[in-house]
Each structure stands twice: as structure tokens, then as C-alpha cells.
PDB file of N, CA and C in Angstrom:
ATOM      1  N   UNK A1438       0.857  -1.383  -0.064  1.00  0.00           N
ATOM      2  CA  UNK A1438       0.110  -0.073  -0.206  1.00  0.00           C
ATOM      3  C   UNK A1438       0.837   1.027   0.012  1.00  0.00           C
ATOM      4  N   UNK A1439       1.918   1.365   0.633  1.00  0.00           N
ATOM      5  CA  UNK A1439       2.863   2.360   0.768  1.00  0.00           C
ATOM      6  C   UNK A1439       3.380   2.787  -0.539  1.00  0.00           C
ATOM      7  N   UNK A1440       3.817   1.532  -1.522  1.00  0.00           N
ATOM      8  CA  UNK A1440       4.597   1.734  -2.275  1.00  0.00           C
ATOM      9  C   UNK A1440       3.395   2.169  -3.627  1.00  0.00           C
ATOM     10  N   UNK A1441       2.281   1.872  -3.306  1.00  0.00           N
ATOM     11  CA  UNK A1441       1.461   2.263  -4.052  1.00  0.00           C
ATOM     12  C   UNK A1441       1.370   4.268  -4.139  1.00  0.00           C
ATOM     13  N   UNK A1442       1.217   4.616  -2.852  1.00  0.00           N
ATOM     14  CA  UNK A1442       1.298   6.044  -2.361  1.00  0.00           C
ATOM     15  C   UNK A1442       2.461   6.569  -2.959  1.00  0.00           C
ATOM     16  N   UNK A1443       3.848   5.658  -2.807  1.00  0.00           N
ATOM     17  CA  UNK A1443       4.928   6.562  -3.532  1.00  0.00           C
ATOM     18  C   UNK A1443       4.904   6.894  -4.954  1.00  0.00           C
ATOM     19  N   UNK A1444       4.328   5.675  -5.810  1.00  0.00           N
ATOM     20  CA  UNK A1444       4.228   5.940  -7.258  1.00  0.00           C
ATOM     21  C   UNK A1444       3.254   7.049  -7.754  1.00  0.00           C
ATOM     22  N   UNK A1445       2.147   7.379  -6.683  1.00  0.00           N
ATOM     23  CA  UNK A1445       1.249   8.382  -7.456  1.00  0.00           C
ATOM     24  C   UNK A1445       2.097   9.555  -7.041  1.00  0.00           C
ATOM     25  N   UNK A1446       2.830   9.519  -5.936  1.00  0.00           N
ATOM     26  CA  UNK A1446       3.307  11.002  -5.880  1.00  0.00           C
ATOM     27  C   UNK A1446       4.300  11.382  -6.929  1.00  0.00           C
ATOM     28  N   UNK A1447       4.147  12.507  -6.946  1.00  0.00           N
ATOM     29  CA  UNK A1447       5.298  13.498  -8.148  1.00  0.00           C
ATOM     30  C   UNK A1447       7.315  13.309  -7.270  1.00  0.00           C
ATOM     31  N   UNK A1448       7.589  12.785  -8.425  1.00  0.00           N
ATOM     32  CA  UNK A1448       9.213  13.152  -7.941  1.00  0.00           C
ATOM     33  C   UNK A1448       9.506  14.486  -7.833  1.00  0.00           C
ATOM     34  N   UNK A1449      10.134  14.477  -6.090  1.00  0.00           N
ATOM     35  CA  UNK A1449      10.274  16.100  -6.085  1.00  0.00           C
ATOM     36  C   UNK A1449      11.843  16.062  -5.676  1.00  0.00           C
ATOM     37  N   UNK A1450      12.657  16.914  -6.057  1.00  0.00           N
ATOM     38  CA  UNK A1450      14.054  16.588  -5.785  1.00  0.00           C
ATOM     39  C   UNK A1450      14.172  16.928  -4.076  1.00  0.00           C
ATOM     40  N   UNK A1451      14.959  15.958  -4.053  1.00  0.00           N
ATOM     41  CA  UNK A1451      15.643  16.286  -2.383  1.00  0.00           C
ATOM     42  C   UNK A1451      15.967  17.533  -1.852  1.00  0.00           C
ATOM     43  N   UNK A1452      16.224  18.869  -2.605  1.00  0.00           N
ATOM     44  CA  UNK A1452      17.146  20.253  -2.167  1.00  0.00           C
ATOM     45  C   UNK A1452      15.523  21.198  -2.237  1.00  0.00           C
ATOM     46  N   UNK A1453      14.601  20.640  -2.900  1.00  0.00           N
ATOM     47  CA  UNK A1453      13.528  21.101  -3.550  1.00  0.00           C
ATOM     48  C   UNK A1453      12.671  20.605  -2.117  1.00  0.00           C
ATOM     49  N   UNK A1454      12.792  19.621  -1.985  1.00  0.00           N
ATOM     50  CA  UNK A1454      11.883  18.984  -1.007  1.00  0.00           C
ATOM     51  C   UNK A1454      12.346  19.690   0.418  1.00  0.00           C
ATOM     52  N   UNK A1455      13.619  20.111   0.872  1.00  0.00           N
ATOM     53  CA  UNK A1455      14.345  20.161   2.042  1.00  0.00           C
ATOM     54  C   UNK A1455      13.761  21.790   2.389  1.00  0.00           C
ATOM     55  N   UNK A1456      13.652  22.690   1.164  1.00  0.00           N
ATOM     56  CA  UNK A1456      12.908  23.768   0.767  1.00  0.00           C
ATOM     57  C   UNK A1456      11.839  24.100   1.123  1.00  0.00           C
ATOM     58  N   UNK A1457      11.180  22.982   0.814  1.00  0.00           N
ATOM     59  CA  UNK A1457      10.022  23.321   1.260  1.00  0.00           C
ATOM     60  C   UNK A1457       9.339  22.897   2.899  1.00  0.00           C
ATOM     61  N   UNK A1458      10.029  22.108   3.655  1.00  0.00           N
ATOM     62  CA  UNK A1458      10.086  21.822   4.669  1.00  0.00           C
ATOM     63  C   UNK A1458      10.507  22.942   5.443  1.00  0.00           C
ATOM     64  N   UNK A1459      11.804  23.344   5.281  1.00  0.00           N
ATOM     65  CA  UNK A1459      12.593  24.775   6.094  1.00  0.00           C
ATOM     66  C   UNK A1459      11.446  25.996   5.762  1.00  0.00           C
ATOM     67  N   UNK A1460      11.129  25.923   4.727  1.00  0.00           N
ATOM     68  CA  UNK A1460       9.979  27.306   4.349  1.00  0.00           C
ATOM     69  C   UNK A1460       8.450  26.882   4.347  1.00  0.00           C
ATOM     70  N   UNK A1461       8.054  26.313   4.807  1.00  0.00           N
ATOM     71  CA  UNK A1461       6.839  26.082   4.726  1.00  0.00           C
ATOM     72  C   UNK A1461       6.218  26.620   5.825  1.00  0.00           C
ATOM     73  N   UNK A1462       4.793  26.318   5.503  1.00  0.00           N
ATOM     74  CA  UNK A1462       3.826  27.056   6.760  1.00  0.00           C
ATOM     75  C   UNK A1462       3.592  26.651   7.788  1.00  0.00           C
ATOM     76  N   UNK A1463       4.125  25.458   8.109  1.00  0.00           N
ATOM     77  CA  UNK A1463       4.063  25.008   9.498  1.00  0.00           C
ATOM     78  C   UNK A1463       5.636  24.758   9.869  1.00  0.00           C
ATOM     79  N   UNK A1464       6.028  25.523  10.771  1.00  0.00           N
ATOM     80  CA  UNK A1464       7.697  25.405  11.008  1.00  0.00           C
ATOM     81  C   UNK A1464       7.772  24.294  11.994  1.00  0.00           C
ATOM     82  N   UNK A1465       8.797  23.442  11.492  1.00  0.00           N
ATOM     83  CA  UNK A1465       8.926  21.884  12.604  1.00  0.00           C
ATOM     84  C   UNK A1465      10.412  22.218  13.484  1.00  0.00           C
ATOM     85  N   UNK A1466      10.259  21.985  14.393  1.00  0.00           N
ATOM     86  CA  UNK A1466      11.205  22.091  15.130  1.00  0.00           C
ATOM     87  C   UNK A1466      12.380  21.368  14.730  1.00  0.00           C
ATOM     88  N   UNK A1467      13.650  21.233  15.301  1.00  0.00           N
ATOM     89  CA  UNK A1467      14.569  20.891  14.892  1.00  0.00           C
ATOM     90  C   UNK A1467      14.553  19.047  14.977  1.00  0.00           C
ATOM     91  N   UNK A1468      13.882  18.577  15.601  1.00  0.00           N
ATOM     92  CA  UNK A1468      13.659  17.091  15.549  1.00  0.00           C
ATOM     93  C   UNK A1468      12.918  16.734  14.679  1.00  0.00           C
ATOM     94  N   UNK A1469      11.905  17.141  14.289  1.00  0.00           N
ATOM     95  CA  UNK A1469      10.485  16.891  13.782  1.00  0.00           C
ATOM     96  C   UNK A1469      11.299  17.046  12.351  1.00  0.00           C
ATOM     97  N   UNK A1470      11.918  18.464  11.775  1.00  0.00           N
ATOM     98  CA  UNK A1470      12.988  18.054  11.123  1.00  0.00           C
ATOM     99  C   UNK A1470      13.700  17.177  10.421  1.00  0.00           C
ATOM    100  N   UNK A1471      14.476  17.253  11.493  1.00  0.00           N
ATOM    101  CA  UNK A1471      15.335  15.883  11.605  1.00  0.00           C
ATOM    102  C   UNK A1471      14.809  14.402  10.939  1.00  0.00           C
ATOM    103  N   UNK A1472      13.870  14.424  11.844  1.00  0.00           N
ATOM    104  CA  UNK A1472      13.320  13.275  11.642  1.00  0.00           C
ATOM    105  C   UNK A1472      12.394  12.587  10.480  1.00  0.00           C
ATOM    106  N   UNK A1473      12.243  13.927   9.653  1.00  0.00           N
ATOM    107  CA  UNK A1473      11.200  14.212   8.292  1.00  0.00           C
ATOM    108  C   UNK A1473      12.216  13.939   7.606  1.00  0.00           C
ATOM    109  N   UNK A1474      13.493  14.656   7.579  1.00  0.00           N
ATOM    110  CA  UNK A1474      14.483  14.235   6.348  1.00  0.00           C
ATOM    111  C   UNK A1474      15.271  13.144   6.505  1.00  0.00           C
ATOM    112  N   UNK A1475      15.321  12.076   7.695  1.00  0.00           N
ATOM    113  CA  UNK A1475      15.420  11.015   7.813  1.00  0.00           C
ATOM    114  C   UNK A1475      15.235  10.239   7.124  1.00  0.00           C
ATOM    115  N   UNK A1476      13.793  10.284   7.722  1.00  0.00           N
ATOM    116  CA  UNK A1476      12.543   9.199   6.496  1.00  0.00           C
ATOM    117  C   UNK A1476      12.657   9.304   5.139  1.00  0.00           C
ATOM    118  N   UNK A1477      12.560  10.386   4.449  1.00  0.00           N
ATOM    119  CA  UNK A1477      12.330  10.820   3.492  1.00  0.00           C
ATOM    120  C   UNK A1477      13.782  10.580   2.363  1.00  0.00           C
ATOM    121  N   UNK A1478      15.070  10.655   2.801  1.00  0.00           N
ATOM    122  CA  UNK A1478      16.145  10.187   2.645  1.00  0.00           C
ATOM    123  C   UNK A1478      16.435   8.703   2.434  1.00  0.00           C
ATOM    124  N   UNK A1479      16.014   8.070   3.727  1.00  0.00           N
ATOM    125  CA  UNK A1479      15.690   6.561   3.675  1.00  0.00           C
ATOM    126  C   UNK A1479      14.681   6.075   2.955  1.00  0.00           C
ATOM    127  N   UNK A1480      13.697   6.746   2.326  1.00  0.00           N
ATOM    128  CA  UNK A1480      12.792   6.077   1.228  1.00  0.00           C
ATOM    129  C   UNK A1480      13.405   6.381   0.279  1.00  0.00           C
ATOM    130  N   UNK A1481      14.350   7.100  -0.184  1.00  0.00           N
ATOM    131  CA  UNK A1481      14.553   7.333  -1.586  1.00  0.00           C
ATOM    132  C   UNK A1481      16.083   6.310  -1.739  1.00  0.00           C
ATOM    133  N   UNK A1482      16.713   6.386  -0.441  1.00  0.00           N
ATOM    134  CA  UNK A1482      17.941   5.357  -0.531  1.00  0.00           C
ATOM    135  C   UNK A1482      17.312   3.996  -1.171  1.00  0.00           C
ATOM    136  N   UNK A1483      16.153   3.398  -0.090  1.00  0.00           N
ATOM    137  CA  UNK A1483      15.436   2.090  -0.833  1.00  0.00           C
ATOM    138  C   UNK A1483      15.164   1.884  -1.851  1.00  0.00           C
ATOM    139  N   UNK A1484      14.303   2.914  -2.227  1.00  0.00           N
ATOM    140  CA  UNK A1484      13.926   3.109  -3.461  1.00  0.00           C
ATOM    141  C   UNK A1484      15.080   2.952  -4.651  1.00  0.00           C
ATOM    142  N   UNK A1485      16.212   3.804  -4.573  1.00  0.00           N
ATOM    143  CA  UNK A1485      17.527   3.411  -5.347  1.00  0.00           C
ATOM    144  C   UNK A1485      17.880   2.268  -5.631  1.00  0.00           C
ATOM    145  N   UNK A1486      17.950   1.689  -4.146  1.00  0.00           N
ATOM    146  CA  UNK A1486      18.509   0.344  -3.922  1.00  0.00           C
ATOM    147  C   UNK A1486      17.670  -0.797  -4.941  1.00  0.00           C
ATOM    148  N   UNK A1487      16.689  -0.519  -4.618  1.00  0.00           N
ATOM    149  CA  UNK A1487      15.876  -1.705  -5.312  1.00  0.00           C
ATOM    150  C   UNK A1487      15.531  -1.174  -6.730  1.00  0.00           C
ATOM    151  N   UNK A1488      15.701  -0.159  -7.583  1.00  0.00           N
ATOM    152  CA  UNK A1488      16.028   0.176  -8.729  1.00  0.00           C
ATOM    153  C   UNK A1488      17.423  -0.055  -9.390  1.00  0.00           C
ATOM    154  N   UNK A1489      18.434  -0.469  -8.476  1.00  0.00           N
ATOM    155  CA  UNK A1489      19.795  -1.112  -8.897  1.00  0.00           C
ATOM    156  C   UNK A1489      19.894  -2.656  -8.788  1.00  0.00           C
ATOM    157  N   UNK A1490      18.935  -3.083  -8.193  1.00  0.00           N
ATOM    158  CA  UNK A1490      18.658  -4.209  -8.039  1.00  0.00           C
ATOM    159  C   UNK A1490      17.900  -4.768  -9.165  1.00  0.00           C
ATOM    160  N   UNK A1491      16.995  -4.065  -9.503  1.00  0.00           N
ATOM    161  CA  UNK A1491      15.675  -4.495 -10.717  1.00  0.00           C
ATOM    162  C   UNK A1491      17.018  -4.503 -12.052  1.00  0.00           C
ATOM    163  N   UNK A1492      17.604  -3.108 -12.345  1.00  0.00           N
ATOM    164  CA  UNK A1492      18.376  -3.366 -12.922  1.00  0.00           C
ATOM    165  C   UNK A1492      19.812  -4.397 -13.599  1.00  0.00           C
ATOM    166  N   UNK A1493      20.018  -4.519 -12.311  1.00  0.00           N
ATOM    167  CA  UNK A1493      21.140  -5.542 -12.421  1.00  0.00           C
ATOM    168  C   UNK A1493      20.572  -6.858 -12.472  1.00  0.00           C
ATOM    169  N   UNK A1494      19.448  -7.668 -12.309  1.00  0.00           N
ATOM    170  CA  UNK A1494      18.253  -8.446 -12.495  1.00  0.00           C
ATOM    171  C   UNK A1494      17.933  -8.736 -14.234  1.00  0.00           C
ATOM    172  N   UNK A1495      17.529  -7.661 -14.389  1.00  0.00           N
ATOM    173  CA  UNK A1495      17.317  -7.265 -16.121  1.00  0.00           C
ATOM    174  C   UNK A1495      18.571  -7.517 -16.686  1.00  0.00           C
ATOM    175  N   UNK A1496      19.682  -6.954 -16.470  1.00  0.00           N
ATOM    176  CA  UNK A1496      21.260  -7.175 -17.249  1.00  0.00           C
ATOM    177  C   UNK A1496      21.797  -8.725 -17.217  1.00  0.00           C
ATOM    178  N   UNK A1497      21.353  -9.170 -16.094  1.00  0.00           N
ATOM    179  CA  UNK A1497      21.527 -10.972 -16.209  1.00  0.00           C
ATOM    180  C   UNK A1497      20.738 -11.593 -16.887  1.00  0.00           C
ATOM    181  N   UNK A1498      19.557 -11.290 -17.036  1.00  0.00           N
ATOM    182  CA  UNK A1498      18.393 -12.146 -17.424  1.00  0.00           C
ATOM    183  C   UNK A1498      18.843 -11.768 -19.101  1.00  0.00           C
ATOM    184  N   UNK A1499      18.974 -10.611 -19.662  1.00  0.00           N
ATOM    185  CA  UNK A1499      19.362 -10.473 -20.537  1.00  0.00           C
ATOM    186  C   UNK A1499      20.627 -11.308 -21.385  1.00  0.00           C
ATOM    187  N   UNK A1500      21.667 -11.126 -20.375  1.00  0.00           N
ATOM    188  CA  UNK A1500      22.636 -11.956 -20.959  1.00  0.00           C
ATOM    189  C   UNK A1500      22.435 -13.374 -21.019  1.00  0.00           C
ATOM    190  N   UNK A1501      21.626 -13.759 -20.057  1.00  0.00           N
ATOM    191  CA  UNK A1501      21.507 -15.441 -20.001  1.00  0.00           C
ATOM    192  C   UNK A1501      20.349 -15.773 -21.160  1.00  0.00           C
ATOM    193  N   UNK A1502      19.698 -15.119 -21.557  1.00  0.00           N
ATOM    194  CA  UNK A1502      19.049 -15.283 -23.207  1.00  0.00           C
ATOM    195  C   UNK A1502      20.090 -15.239 -24.469  1.00  0.00           C
ATOM    196  N   UNK A1503      21.072 -14.584 -24.061  1.00  0.00           N
ATOM    197  CA  UNK A1503      22.006 -14.414 -25.111  1.00  0.00           C
ATOM    198  C   UNK A1503      22.893 -15.575 -25.174  1.00  0.00           C
ATOM    199  N   UNK A1504      22.971 -16.121 -24.249  1.00  0.00           N
ATOM    200  CA  UNK A1504      24.046 -17.763 -23.956  1.00  0.00           C
ATOM    201  C   UNK A1504      23.325 -18.546 -24.461  1.00  0.00           C
ATOM    202  N   UNK A1505      21.888 -18.537 -23.866  1.00  0.00           N
ATOM    203  CA  UNK A1505      21.050 -19.789 -24.969  1.00  0.00           C
ATOM    204  C   UNK A1505      20.890 -19.245 -26.236  1.00  0.00           C
ATOM    205  N   UNK A1506      21.121 -18.133 -26.414  1.00  0.00           N
ATOM    206  CA  UNK A1506      20.545 -18.095 -28.210  1.00  0.00           C
ATOM    207  C   UNK A1506      21.897 -18.399 -28.997  1.00  0.00           C
ATOM    208  N   UNK A1507      22.798 -18.683 -28.578  1.00  0.00           N
ATOM    209  CA  UNK A1507      24.138 -19.224 -28.925  1.00  0.00           C
ATOM    210  C   UNK A1507      24.644 -20.470 -29.060  1.00  0.00           C
TER     211      UNK A1507
END
């Protein structure tokens, strides 16, 4: 369910998201700001890691198909 929500949310560069949090209408205290930043960076890191694995698996699959065709 969280992945669906993440997929439907438009990608905002991290710098822009930081600016939103710092300059937004509701000022966050330091702990809330750091907690929010940590969660967002962690989420982006996990998505990038998963994308890397997906790319690596696709490359391996393409390579194994070429080996079978040869």
C-alpha cells in the first residue's frame, strides 16, 4: 500500500523538498525536521537500491538469454 502511495506522488528533488520543509507554512522544530528528512532520505535510498537490483537482474536475464541463443 505504501508503494502505491509513493508511486502516485510526483518526484520532488531532495533539495526542493528540503526547501519546502524549511520554508513551509508550519515551522517544524529541529527534531521533527531531522526526523522527516531522515525518513525521506531513507525512503529514496531504499527506492534507489531496489531500482539498482532491478536493473542488475534485468541485465543478468538479458545476458542469460544471449547465452542460450548462442
